[in-house]
Coordinates of C-alpha atoms in Angstrom, one line a residue:
Chain A
X174 CA 30.1 48.9 8.5
X175 CA 27.6 46.3 8.0
X176 CA 29.5 43.1 7.0
X177 CA 27.8 40.5 4.4
X178 CA 25.3 38.5 5.7
X179 CA 25.5 34.7 4.4
X180 CA 22.1 33.9 6.0
X181 CA 19.0 35.7 6.7
X182 CA 16.2 33.7 8.1
X183 CA 13.1 35.8 9.0
X184 CA 9.9 34.4 10.9
X185 CA 10.7 30.9 9.6
X186 CA 7.5 28.6 10.4
X187 CA 7.5 24.8 9.4
X188 CA 4.9 22.3 10.0
X189 CA 4.4 18.7 9.3
X190 CA 0.8 18.1 8.5
X191 CA 0.1 14.7 9.3
X192 CA -3.2 13.1 8.6
X193 CA -4.4 12.9 12.4
X194 CA -2.2 15.7 13.7
X195 CA -0.1 19.0 12.8
X196 CA 3.5 19.0 14.4
X197 CA 4.5 22.7 15.1
X198 CA 8.3 22.0 14.4
X199 CA 9.4 25.6 13.9
X200 CA 7.4 28.4 15.0
X201 CA 9.0 31.5 13.8
X202 CA 12.7 31.8 14.0
X203 CA 15.1 34.6 12.9
X204 CA 18.6 33.7 12.2
X205 CA 21.5 35.8 11.0
X206 CA 24.9 35.0 10.0
X207 CA 27.8 36.9 8.8
X208 CA 30.9 35.6 6.5
X209 CA 33.1 33.4 8.7
X210 CA 30.9 33.1 11.7
X211 CA 29.8 30.1 13.4
X212 CA 26.6 29.7 15.1
X213 CA 25.8 27.3 17.7
X214 CA 21.9 26.0 17.5
X215 CA 21.4 24.4 20.9
X216 CA 18.5 22.7 22.1
X217 CA 17.0 19.4 23.3
X218 CA 15.8 16.5 20.7
X219 CA 12.6 17.4 19.2
X220 CA 13.3 21.3 19.5
X221 CA 13.2 21.7 15.7
X222 CA 17.0 22.0 15.2
X223 CA 17.2 19.8 12.4
X224 CA 14.1 20.8 10.7
X225 CA 15.1 24.6 10.7
X226 CA 18.4 23.3 9.0
X227 CA 16.5 21.3 6.4
X228 CA 14.2 24.2 5.6
X229 CA 17.4 26.6 4.9
X230 CA 18.4 23.9 2.0
X231 CA 14.7 23.4 1.3
X232 CA 15.1 19.7 2.0
X233 CA 12.1 19.3 4.8
X234 CA 10.4 16.3 3.3
X235 CA 7.2 17.4 1.5
X236 CA 4.8 16.0 2.2
X237 CA 4.2 16.0 5.3
X238 CA 6.6 19.1 5.7
X239 CA 5.4 22.7 4.7
X240 CA 7.2 25.8 5.2
X241 CA 4.1 28.0 6.5
X242 CA 6.0 31.4 6.3
X243 CA 9.1 33.2 6.4
X244 CA 12.1 34.0 4.2
X245 CA 15.4 32.3 3.9
X246 CA 18.2 34.2 2.1
X247 CA 21.4 32.2 1.6
X248 CA 24.4 34.4 -0.2
X249 CA 21.9 36.6 -1.5
X250 CA 19.4 33.9 -2.9
X251 CA 16.0 34.0 -1.9
X252 CA 15.6 30.2 -1.3
X253 CA 11.6 30.3 -1.2
X254 CA 11.3 31.7 -4.4
X255 CA 14.2 30.1 -6.7
X256 CA 13.4 27.6 -9.1
X257 CA 14.2 23.7 -8.7
X258 CA 17.0 24.2 -11.1
X259 CA 18.8 27.2 -9.2
X260 CA 18.1 25.2 -6.0
X261 CA 20.0 22.5 -7.1
X262 CA 22.9 25.0 -8.0
X263 CA 22.6 26.4 -4.5
X264 CA 22.6 23.3 -2.5
X265 CA 26.2 22.0 -2.4
X266 CA 27.9 25.1 -3.7
X267 CA 26.5 28.0 -1.6
X268 CA 25.5 25.8 1.4
X269 CA 25.9 22.4 2.2
X270 CA 25.0 20.1 5.0
X271 CA 26.8 17.5 7.4
X272 CA 24.3 14.9 8.5
X273 CA 24.0 13.4 11.6
X274 CA 23.8 9.7 11.0
X275 CA 27.3 8.8 9.2
X276 CA 26.3 5.1 8.9
X277 CA 23.5 5.9 6.8
X278 CA 24.1 9.0 5.1
X279 CA 26.6 7.3 2.4
X280 CA 24.8 5.5 -0.6
X281 CA 26.1 1.8 0.2
X282 CA 26.4 0.9 -3.7
X283 CA 28.9 3.8 -5.0
X284 CA 32.1 4.4 -4.0
X285 CA 33.4 7.2 -1.7
X286 CA 35.3 9.0 -4.4
X287 CA 32.2 8.7 -6.9
X288 CA 30.0 10.2 -4.2
X289 CA 32.4 13.2 -3.4
X290 CA 33.6 13.5 -7.3
X291 CA 29.5 13.8 -8.0
X292 CA 29.4 17.0 -6.3
X293 CA 32.6 18.4 -8.1
X294 CA 30.8 17.4 -11.6
X295 CA 27.5 18.9 -10.6
X296 CA 28.8 22.4 -9.7
X297 CA 31.9 22.4 -11.8
X298 CA 31.1 20.7 -14.6
X299 CA 34.4 18.8 -14.7
X300 CA 34.8 15.4 -16.3
X301 CA 34.9 12.1 -14.6
X302 CA 38.6 11.7 -14.3
X303 CA 39.4 15.2 -13.2
X304 CA 36.4 14.9 -10.5
X305 CA 37.6 11.8 -9.2
X306 CA 41.3 13.4 -8.9
X307 CA 39.7 16.3 -6.6
X308 CA 37.8 13.5 -4.8
X309 CA 41.1 11.9 -3.8
X310 CA 42.6 15.2 -2.8
X311 CA 39.5 15.9 -0.5
X312 CA 40.0 12.7 1.0
X313 CA 43.7 13.4 1.9
X314 CA 42.1 16.7 3.4
X315 CA 40.2 14.8 5.6
X316 CA 42.8 12.5 6.7
X317 CA 42.0 9.3 4.5
X318 CA 44.4 7.9 2.0
X319 CA 43.5 9.1 -1.5
X320 CA 43.7 5.6 -2.6
X321 CA 41.0 4.5 -0.9
X322 CA 38.7 6.6 -3.0
X323 CA 37.5 3.3 -4.9
X324 CA 36.2 1.9 -1.8
X325 CA 32.7 1.5 -0.7
X326 CA 31.1 2.9 2.6
X327 CA 30.9 -0.4 4.0
X328 CA 34.7 -0.6 4.2
X329 CA 35.0 2.4 6.5
X330 CA 34.6 2.9 9.9
X331 CA 31.8 5.5 11.5
X332 CA 34.5 8.3 12.1
X333 CA 35.7 7.8 8.7
X334 CA 32.5 7.8 7.2
X335 CA 31.6 11.1 8.9
X336 CA 35.1 12.4 7.5
X337 CA 33.9 11.4 3.9
X338 CA 30.5 13.3 4.4
X339 CA 32.7 16.4 5.7
X340 CA 34.6 15.9 2.6
X341 CA 31.6 15.8 0.4
X342 CA 30.1 19.1 2.0
X343 CA 33.3 20.9 1.7
X344 CA 34.2 19.9 -1.6
X345 CA 32.8 23.1 -3.7
X346 CA 33.7 25.2 -0.8
X347 CA 30.5 26.2 0.3
X348 CA 29.9 29.6 1.8
X349 CA 27.5 28.2 4.4
X350 CA 28.0 25.0 6.4
X351 CA 25.3 23.3 8.3
X352 CA 26.6 20.4 10.7
X353 CA 23.9 18.9 12.2
X354 CA 25.1 16.9 15.5
X355 CA 28.2 15.8 13.4
X356 CA 29.5 14.0 16.2
X357 CA 26.7 12.6 18.3
X358 CA 27.0 9.3 16.5
X359 CA 30.8 8.9 17.1
X360 CA 33.1 7.8 19.9
X361 CA 34.2 10.4 22.2
X362 CA 37.8 9.9 20.9
X363 CA 36.8 10.4 17.5
X364 CA 34.5 13.4 18.1
X365 CA 37.3 15.6 19.1
X366 CA 39.6 14.7 15.9
X367 CA 36.1 15.5 13.9
X368 CA 35.6 18.6 15.5
X369 CA 39.3 19.7 15.1
X370 CA 39.1 18.7 11.5
X371 CA 36.1 20.6 10.7
X372 CA 37.3 23.9 12.4
X373 CA 40.8 23.6 10.5
X374 CA 38.7 23.2 7.2
X375 CA 36.7 26.2 8.1
X376 CA 39.5 28.3 8.9
X377 CA 41.2 27.4 5.6
X378 CA 37.9 27.9 3.6
X379 CA 36.6 30.9 5.5
X380 CA 32.8 29.4 5.3
X381 CA 30.2 30.3 7.9
X382 CA 28.7 27.6 9.6
X383 CA 25.8 26.5 11.9
X384 CA 26.6 23.9 14.3
X385 CA 23.5 21.9 15.5
X386 CA 24.2 20.3 18.9
X387 CA 23.1 19.8 22.2
X388 CA 26.4 19.6 23.7
X389 CA 27.3 22.8 25.3
X390 CA 30.9 22.0 25.6
X391 CA 31.1 22.0 21.6
X392 CA 29.5 25.3 21.5
X393 CA 31.9 26.7 23.9
X394 CA 34.9 25.5 21.9
X395 CA 33.8 26.3 18.4
X396 CA 31.1 29.0 18.3
X397 CA 31.0 32.8 18.0
X398 CA 27.2 33.0 18.5
X399 CA 24.6 30.8 20.2
X400 CA 20.7 30.4 19.6
X401 CA 19.0 28.3 22.1
X402 CA 16.1 26.5 20.8
X403 CA 12.7 25.2 22.7
X404 CA 9.6 23.8 21.2
X405 CA 10.3 25.4 17.7
X406 CA 11.4 28.7 19.0
X407 CA 14.7 30.3 19.6
X408 CA 14.5 31.5 23.3
X409 CA 17.8 32.9 23.8
X410 CA 20.1 34.2 21.1
X411 CA 23.5 36.3 21.2
X412 CA 26.9 36.0 21.2
X413 CA 29.0 33.2 23.3
X414 CA 29.5 35.6 25.8
X415 CA 26.1 36.8 26.0
X416 CA 24.8 33.4 26.3
X417 CA 27.2 31.5 28.4
X418 CA 28.4 34.3 30.8
X419 CA 25.2 36.3 31.0
X420 CA 22.6 33.7 30.6
X421 CA 19.1 35.4 30.8
X422 CA 16.6 32.8 30.0
X423 CA 15.5 30.3 32.5
X424 CA 15.5 27.5 30.1
X425 CA 19.3 28.1 29.2
X426 CA 20.1 28.3 32.8
X427 CA 18.6 24.7 33.3
X428 CA 20.6 23.6 30.6
X429 CA 23.8 24.7 32.3
X430 CA 22.6 23.5 35.6
X431 CA 22.2 20.2 34.4
X432 CA 25.8 20.0 33.3
X433 CA 28.0 17.6 35.4
X434 CA 30.4 19.7 36.9
X435 CA 34.1 18.5 37.2
X436 CA 35.1 20.7 40.3
X437 CA 32.2 19.7 42.2
X438 CA 31.8 15.8 41.8
X439 CA 30.0 15.3 45.2
X440 CA 26.8 17.7 43.9
X441 CA 23.9 15.9 42.4
X442 CA 22.9 16.9 38.6
X443 CA 19.8 19.2 38.5
X444 CA 18.1 18.2 35.6
X445 CA 15.3 20.2 34.2
X446 CA 12.0 18.7 35.6
X447 CA 9.1 17.7 33.2
X448 CA 9.2 17.0 29.5
X449 CA 9.3 19.3 26.4
X450 CA 5.6 19.9 25.2
X451 CA 4.5 17.4 22.5
X452 CA 5.1 19.2 19.4
X453 CA 1.6 18.9 18.1
X454 CA -0.1 20.4 21.1
X455 CA 1.8 23.4 22.1
X456 CA 0.3 25.5 25.2
X457 CA -1.0 29.0 24.5
X458 CA 1.7 30.7 26.8
X459 CA 5.3 30.1 27.2
X460 CA 6.0 26.6 26.1
X461 CA 8.5 26.4 28.7
X462 CA 6.4 27.7 31.6
X463 CA 5.2 24.4 32.7
X464 CA 8.9 23.5 33.4
X465 CA 10.0 27.1 34.5
X466 CA 10.9 27.7 38.3
X467 CA 10.2 31.3 37.7
X468 CA 6.8 31.0 35.9
X469 CA 3.9 33.1 37.0
X470 CA 0.5 32.6 35.8
X471 CA 0.7 35.1 33.2
X472 CA 3.6 33.2 31.6
X473 CA 0.9 30.2 30.9
X474 CA -1.6 32.5 29.4
X475 CA 0.6 35.3 27.4
X476 CA 3.0 34.2 24.6
X477 CA 6.2 35.3 26.1
X478 CA 7.8 38.8 25.0
X479 CA 11.1 39.3 23.3
X480 CA 13.5 41.6 25.5
X481 CA 16.9 42.8 24.1
X482 CA 19.9 43.2 26.3
X483 CA 22.9 45.0 24.7
X484 CA 22.9 45.1 20.8
X485 CA 23.4 41.4 20.4
X486 CA 21.4 39.7 23.3
X487 CA 17.7 38.5 22.5
X488 CA 15.6 36.8 25.0
X489 CA 12.3 35.3 24.8
X490 CA 11.0 35.5 28.3
X491 CA 8.2 37.8 29.9
X492 CA 9.8 37.7 33.3
X493 CA 11.8 40.6 32.0
X494 CA 8.8 42.7 31.6
X495 CA 9.9 43.4 35.4
X496 CA 13.2 45.2 35.0
X497 CA 14.3 43.9 38.4
X498 CA 14.0 40.5 37.3
X499 CA 17.2 38.2 37.5
X500 CA 17.8 34.2 37.1
X501 CA 19.7 32.7 39.9
X502 CA 22.7 32.2 37.8
X503 CA 22.4 35.8 36.5
X504 CA 22.7 36.8 40.3
X505 CA 25.9 34.6 40.7
X506 CA 27.5 35.9 37.8
X507 CA 26.6 39.4 38.9
Chain M
X289 CA 33.4 -15.6 -6.1
X290 CA 34.9 -18.3 -8.5
X291 CA 34.9 -21.1 -5.9
X292 CA 31.1 -20.0 -5.0
X293 CA 30.5 -20.4 -8.9
X294 CA 31.9 -23.8 -8.7
X295 CA 30.1 -24.9 -5.7
X296 CA 27.0 -23.8 -7.4
X297 CA 27.6 -25.6 -10.5
X298 CA 28.4 -28.6 -8.8
X299 CA 24.9 -28.6 -7.1
X300 CA 23.2 -29.1 -10.5
X301 CA 24.2 -32.8 -10.5
X302 CA 22.2 -34.0 -7.7
X303 CA 19.2 -31.8 -9.0
X304 CA 19.6 -33.7 -12.5
X305 CA 19.4 -36.9 -10.8
X306 CA 16.5 -36.1 -8.7
X307 CA 14.4 -34.5 -11.5
X308 CA 15.1 -37.1 -14.2
X309 CA 14.2 -39.8 -11.8
X310 CA 11.0 -38.1 -10.7
X311 CA 10.3 -37.9 -14.5
X312 CA 10.6 -41.5 -15.0
X313 CA 8.6 -42.6 -12.4
X314 CA 5.7 -40.0 -13.3
X315 CA 5.9 -41.4 -17.0
X316 CA 5.7 -45.0 -15.9
X317 CA 2.8 -44.1 -13.8
X318 CA 0.9 -42.5 -16.4
X319 CA -1.8 -44.5 -17.9
X320 CA -0.5 -46.2 -21.4
X321 CA 2.8 -46.1 -23.1
X322 CA 4.5 -44.9 -26.4
X323 CA 3.4 -48.3 -27.7
X324 CA -0.3 -47.3 -27.7
X325 CA 0.5 -44.2 -29.7
X326 CA 2.7 -45.7 -32.1
X327 CA 0.9 -48.7 -32.8
X328 CA -0.9 -48.7 -36.3
X329 CA -4.8 -49.5 -36.4
X330 CA -5.6 -53.2 -36.0
X331 CA -1.9 -54.3 -34.7
X332 CA -2.1 -57.6 -33.0
X333 CA -1.1 -58.4 -29.6
X334 CA 1.9 -59.8 -31.1
X335 CA 2.8 -56.7 -32.9
X336 CA 2.6 -54.8 -29.6
X337 CA 4.8 -56.8 -27.8
X338 CA 7.4 -56.6 -30.5
X339 CA 7.0 -52.8 -30.6
X340 CA 7.5 -52.9 -26.9
X341 CA 10.7 -54.9 -26.8
X342 CA 12.0 -52.7 -29.7
X343 CA 11.7 -49.4 -27.2
X344 CA 12.9 -51.3 -24.4
X345 CA 9.9 -50.8 -22.4
X346 CA 9.4 -54.5 -21.3
X347 CA 12.5 -53.9 -19.0
X348 CA 11.8 -52.8 -15.3
X349 CA 11.9 -48.9 -14.5
X350 CA 15.1 -49.0 -12.7
X351 CA 16.7 -50.8 -15.5
X352 CA 15.4 -48.3 -17.9
X353 CA 16.5 -45.3 -15.8
X354 CA 19.9 -46.8 -15.0
X355 CA 20.5 -47.3 -19.0
X356 CA 19.1 -43.6 -19.5
X357 CA 21.6 -42.3 -17.1
X358 CA 24.5 -44.2 -18.5
X359 CA 23.6 -42.7 -21.9
X360 CA 23.4 -39.2 -20.2
X361 CA 26.9 -39.4 -18.5
X362 CA 28.1 -40.3 -21.9
X363 CA 26.8 -37.2 -23.3
X364 CA 23.6 -38.7 -25.0
X365 CA 20.1 -37.7 -24.4
X366 CA 18.8 -40.8 -26.3
X367 CA 16.5 -40.9 -29.3
X368 CA 12.8 -40.1 -29.4
X369 CA 10.3 -43.1 -29.3
X370 CA 8.1 -41.4 -31.8
X371 CA 10.4 -39.6 -34.3
X372 CA 13.5 -41.5 -33.6
X373 CA 15.6 -38.2 -33.8
X374 CA 18.1 -37.4 -31.7
X375 CA 16.4 -35.9 -28.4
X376 CA 19.3 -33.1 -28.0
X377 CA 18.9 -32.2 -31.6
X378 CA 15.3 -31.8 -31.3
X379 CA 15.5 -29.8 -28.1
X380 CA 18.3 -27.5 -29.6
X381 CA 16.0 -26.8 -32.5
X382 CA 13.2 -25.5 -30.3
X383 CA 15.2 -23.9 -27.9
X384 CA 16.3 -20.6 -29.6
X385 CA 12.4 -20.0 -30.3
X386 CA 11.6 -20.5 -26.5
X387 CA 14.7 -18.1 -25.5
X388 CA 13.6 -15.5 -27.9
X389 CA 10.1 -15.4 -26.6
X390 CA 11.4 -15.5 -23.1
X391 CA 14.0 -12.5 -23.4
X392 CA 11.4 -10.6 -25.5
X393 CA 8.8 -11.2 -22.8
X394 CA 10.8 -10.2 -19.7
X395 CA 12.1 -7.2 -21.8
X396 CA 8.4 -6.2 -22.3
X397 CA 7.7 -6.8 -18.5
X398 CA 10.6 -4.8 -17.2
X399 CA 10.1 -2.0 -19.8
X400 CA 6.7 -1.6 -18.3
X401 CA 7.0 -2.5 -14.6
X402 CA 10.3 -0.8 -13.8
X403 CA 9.0 3.0 -14.9
X404 CA 5.4 2.0 -13.5
X405 CA 6.8 0.7 -10.2
X406 CA 9.1 3.6 -9.8
X407 CA 6.4 6.2 -10.4
X408 CA 4.2 4.2 -8.2
X409 CA 6.7 4.5 -5.4
X410 CA 7.7 8.4 -5.9
X411 CA 3.9 9.4 -5.7
X412 CA 3.0 7.0 -3.1
X413 CA -0.8 7.2 -2.3
X414 CA -1.3 9.6 -5.3
X415 CA -3.9 8.8 -8.2
X416 CA -1.0 7.7 -10.2
X417 CA -0.1 5.1 -7.6
X418 CA -3.3 3.8 -7.5
X419 CA -3.6 3.5 -11.2
X420 CA -0.4 1.9 -11.6
X421 CA -1.7 -0.6 -9.1
X422 CA -4.8 -1.2 -10.4
X423 CA -3.0 -1.9 -13.9
X424 CA -0.8 -4.4 -12.2
X425 CA -3.9 -6.1 -10.9
X426 CA -5.2 -6.5 -14.2
X427 CA -2.2 -7.6 -15.6
X428 CA -1.9 -10.5 -12.9
X429 CA -5.6 -11.2 -13.3
X430 CA -6.0 -11.5 -17.1
X431 CA -5.2 -15.0 -18.2
X432 CA -2.3 -15.4 -20.7
X433 CA -4.4 -17.1 -23.4
X434 CA -7.1 -14.6 -23.2
X435 CA -4.9 -11.7 -23.6
X436 CA -3.4 -13.9 -26.2
X437 CA -6.4 -14.2 -28.0
X438 CA -7.6 -10.5 -27.7
X439 CA -4.4 -9.4 -29.4
X440 CA -4.9 -11.7 -32.0
X441 CA -8.3 -10.7 -32.6
X442 CA -7.6 -6.9 -32.8
X443 CA -4.0 -6.2 -33.5
X444 CA -3.7 -9.3 -35.9
X445 CA -7.2 -10.2 -37.5
X446 CA -8.6 -6.6 -36.9
X447 CA -5.9 -4.2 -37.6
X448 CA -3.3 -6.6 -39.4
X449 CA -0.4 -5.3 -37.7
X450 CA 1.1 -8.4 -36.7
X451 CA 0.8 -12.1 -37.7
X452 CA -1.5 -14.3 -35.6
X453 CA 0.9 -17.1 -35.2
X454 CA 4.0 -19.0 -36.2
X455 CA 7.4 -17.1 -36.4
X456 CA 8.0 -16.7 -40.2
X457 CA 7.7 -12.7 -39.9
X458 CA 10.7 -12.4 -37.7
X459 CA 10.6 -9.6 -35.1
X460 CA 7.1 -8.8 -36.0
X461 CA 5.9 -12.3 -35.0
X462 CA 7.5 -12.0 -31.9
X463 CA 5.5 -8.9 -30.6
X464 CA 2.2 -10.5 -29.7
X465 CA 3.5 -13.6 -28.0
X466 CA 6.0 -11.2 -25.9
X467 CA 3.2 -9.0 -24.8
X468 CA 0.9 -11.8 -23.9
X469 CA 3.6 -13.6 -22.0
X470 CA 5.1 -10.5 -20.4
X471 CA 1.6 -9.1 -19.0
X472 CA 1.5 -11.9 -16.3
X473 CA 5.3 -10.6 -15.2
X474 CA 4.4 -7.2 -15.4
X475 CA 2.1 -7.2 -12.6
X476 CA 4.8 -9.1 -10.1
X477 CA 7.5 -7.0 -11.1
X478 CA 5.5 -3.6 -10.9
X479 CA 4.8 -4.5 -7.5
X480 CA 8.2 -5.6 -6.5
X481 CA 9.7 -2.4 -8.0
X482 CA 7.2 -0.2 -6.0
X483 CA 7.7 -1.7 -2.4
X484 CA 11.7 -2.0 -3.1
X485 CA 11.8 1.6 -4.0
X486 CA 9.5 2.6 -1.2
X487 CA 12.1 0.8 1.2
X488 CA 14.8 2.9 -0.3
X489 CA 13.2 6.2 -0.7
X490 CA 13.2 7.1 2.9
X491 CA 17.0 6.6 3.2
X492 CA 19.3 9.2 4.5
X493 CA 21.8 8.7 1.7
X494 CA 19.1 10.3 -0.6
X495 CA 18.8 13.4 1.4
X496 CA 22.8 13.5 1.1
X497 CA 22.5 13.3 -2.4
X498 CA 19.9 16.1 -2.7
X499 CA 22.0 18.2 -0.3
X500 CA 25.0 18.3 -2.8
X501 CA 22.9 19.5 -5.3
X502 CA 21.8 16.2 -7.4
X503 CA 18.7 16.8 -9.4
X504 CA 15.5 14.9 -8.5
X505 CA 15.7 12.8 -11.6
X506 CA 19.2 11.5 -10.8
X507 CA 18.2 11.0 -7.1
X508 CA 15.7 8.5 -8.2
X509 CA 17.2 7.0 -11.1
X510 CA 20.6 6.6 -10.1
X511 CA 21.0 6.9 -6.3
X512 CA 17.5 4.9 -5.4
X513 CA 17.3 2.7 -8.1
X514 CA 20.4 0.9 -7.6
X515 CA 19.8 0.2 -4.1
X516 CA 16.4 -1.1 -5.0
X517 CA 17.6 -3.4 -7.9
X518 CA 18.2 -6.4 -5.8
X519 CA 14.8 -7.9 -5.3
X520 CA 13.8 -6.4 -8.7
X521 CA 16.7 -8.7 -10.3
X522 CA 15.6 -11.8 -8.3
X523 CA 11.9 -11.6 -9.1
X524 CA 12.8 -10.9 -13.1
X525 CA 15.2 -13.8 -13.0
X526 CA 12.9 -16.3 -11.4
X527 CA 10.2 -15.3 -14.0
X528 CA 12.6 -15.5 -16.8
X529 CA 13.5 -19.2 -15.5
X530 CA 9.8 -20.1 -15.4
X531 CA 9.8 -18.9 -18.9
X532 CA 12.6 -20.9 -20.0
X533 CA 10.9 -24.2 -19.4
X534 CA 8.2 -23.1 -22.0
X535 CA 5.1 -21.0 -21.6
X536 CA 2.8 -23.7 -23.0
X537 CA -0.3 -21.5 -23.2
X538 CA 1.4 -18.9 -25.4
X539 CA 3.1 -21.2 -27.3
X540 CA 0.0 -23.0 -28.3
X541 CA -2.1 -20.0 -28.8
X542 CA 0.6 -18.6 -31.1
X543 CA 1.6 -21.6 -32.8
X544 CA 5.0 -20.9 -31.4
X545 CA 7.6 -23.9 -31.7
X546 CA 9.3 -23.7 -28.5
X547 CA 10.2 -26.1 -25.8
X548 CA 6.8 -25.8 -24.0
X549 CA 4.8 -27.1 -26.8
X550 CA 7.7 -29.8 -27.3
X551 CA 7.4 -31.1 -24.0
X552 CA 3.6 -31.1 -24.0
X553 CA 3.4 -33.2 -27.3
X554 CA 6.1 -35.8 -26.0
X555 CA 3.9 -36.1 -22.8
X556 CA 1.1 -36.8 -24.9
X557 CA 3.0 -39.7 -27.0
X558 CA 4.6 -40.8 -23.8
X559 CA 8.0 -40.2 -25.3
X560 CA 9.8 -40.6 -22.4
X561 CA 13.1 -39.7 -23.7
X562 CA 12.1 -36.7 -25.3
X563 CA 10.2 -35.5 -22.0
X564 CA 13.2 -36.3 -19.8
X565 CA 15.8 -34.8 -22.1
X566 CA 14.0 -31.6 -22.4
X567 CA 13.4 -31.3 -18.8
X568 CA 16.8 -32.2 -18.0
X569 CA 18.3 -29.6 -20.2
X570 CA 15.7 -26.9 -18.9
X571 CA 16.9 -28.0 -15.4
X572 CA 20.6 -27.2 -16.4
X573 CA 19.8 -23.8 -18.2
X574 CA 17.3 -22.6 -15.4
X575 CA 20.2 -23.4 -12.9
X576 CA 22.8 -21.4 -15.0
X577 CA 20.5 -18.5 -15.1
X578 CA 19.9 -18.4 -11.3
X579 CA 23.6 -18.6 -10.8
X580 CA 24.0 -15.9 -13.1
X581 CA 21.3 -13.9 -11.0
X582 CA 23.0 -14.5 -7.9
X583 CA 26.2 -13.2 -9.6
X584 CA 24.8 -10.2 -10.8
X585 CA 23.7 -9.1 -7.4
X586 CA 27.3 -9.0 -6.7
X587 CA 27.7 -6.5 -9.6
X588 CA 25.1 -4.2 -8.1
X589 CA 26.0 -4.4 -4.6
X590 CA 29.4 -4.5 -3.5
X591 CA 28.7 -5.5 -0.1
X592 CA 27.4 -8.8 -1.5
X593 CA 30.7 -8.7 -3.6
X594 CA 32.7 -8.9 -0.3
X595 CA 30.7 -11.4 1.1
X596 CA 31.0 -14.0 -2.1
X597 CA 34.6 -13.2 -2.0
X598 CA 35.2 -14.3 1.8
X599 CA 32.7 -17.5 1.2
X600 CA 34.9 -18.5 -1.6
X601 CA 38.2 -18.4 0.5
X602 CA 36.2 -20.2 3.3

């Protein structure tokens, strides 16, 4: 039986068309998410993760951002063709987003209560008093005393601001929650708290979630599926098992190798050599080829081919044209 | 916040001392005295001496200043050399006219500038932006009296919609002077609104608002504007302050009996008590206005509210 798809993105292409250059931020990605599922969207800074997420809410700043092609379906809504009014109804209700920078993502001149209540008033058409009551409940839910609803963002710490942002995002019980590096700007001690809170609330509400992060530890703890992005494309996509235990793509392998290993402290870290290509001048062939230890001449000339393994695992790498090909990590794991 | 306001009020006293002394000196340095203005045709040297003695002008500057300040502390602004009427009464008589004109022109200016500056910022770089900026430049470049004359020629003499001067027609007689005086402010306030809005429009919290489904109009008018208000309030407050001293040109063109004309007439007749009194009063009113503007910041921005509160304690 096919479960209901909350999110279905097909061949999404987003460019930033600046006067002097075009930035190829997202270059044809496919994403599917079922009810209650969590997808980890992993990649370096500049890989196009945030742009992809913003495109799902149609929030890519335009100009200069342009969604060149693709279809985005969120909870049955065709996001590319809905009207501005419908879009306002979908945002915050069907899909909402938690942003990366809690320090700047709250409006400094409105109370946190007002900022949570606004969402309730928009989507549930309640009066202000009732909405403020809901706001207080939401604050309690994220571990902030409801009595602080009348305080302003500058009176809260970074971790608490992120909780407020989570409260705003969850207020109207969205079917899809997109969390863009929700803990990157927070202290490590607060990170764990916020992640636990999000996991608990998600379970309670049954929301699907996209967790954007560059922290593979967070992915391992909280995600069912993983998509690894590089230079605007998803280069490896599968279940957590697929990507973590049956890693296929040389870039994903590089990511794992560059993690410190607590059981082998003496070993030097193995960073991936080189830099991600400038997204305004992408190479003709595989974007990772210049940094890839397995790259052949063919990789730099031809766009990489997608290969499927099992029902769920997709890898964008031409090396698998040769059925005997194995990355090192793959060999170790058998 | 209370203590902050008190401190600011106390600061008005040295300002008044300085301002009044400067005016006394300036009036003394100016060629001629009220005697020349008041003396009838063919007055003898003796008559002039007597008049000078009557007005107390035969005493040294510092003695006159000391006498004036003694009166001021007692709450009296003295009597006009020319009309022999109480300075305070004369000033208060002209004040409502100036207040009405100042308020009306700042309303005209804000009414035009705020939407214009916002449109300009939201459509940054577009034709609308450029048109708005050209309009603002025009407003700044056109001299007040010229705008006033044009309005009189076309709307008053030509179409007969408004009176060409005086203030007998109530609100209708206020409209042309208000537009005239407001045009100059429009430019400054529009540009301030535009740049302040441009700063705010890229902020992350607007994206947060959009992400929860707030419509674009509310994002701009509520979430962005409230954050952009402080520079706009500052500039509008300062402009209003400048207006309260009376806008001489506008008042002259429209025969508007306000403070500006009162001061200019008094300077011409070397009526030192009238000039000093009017300017001392204007100083007090402008200081109060600027204090009100500062307190208004706190209403708009909770972060400043907290800062004022902590200053008050310390």
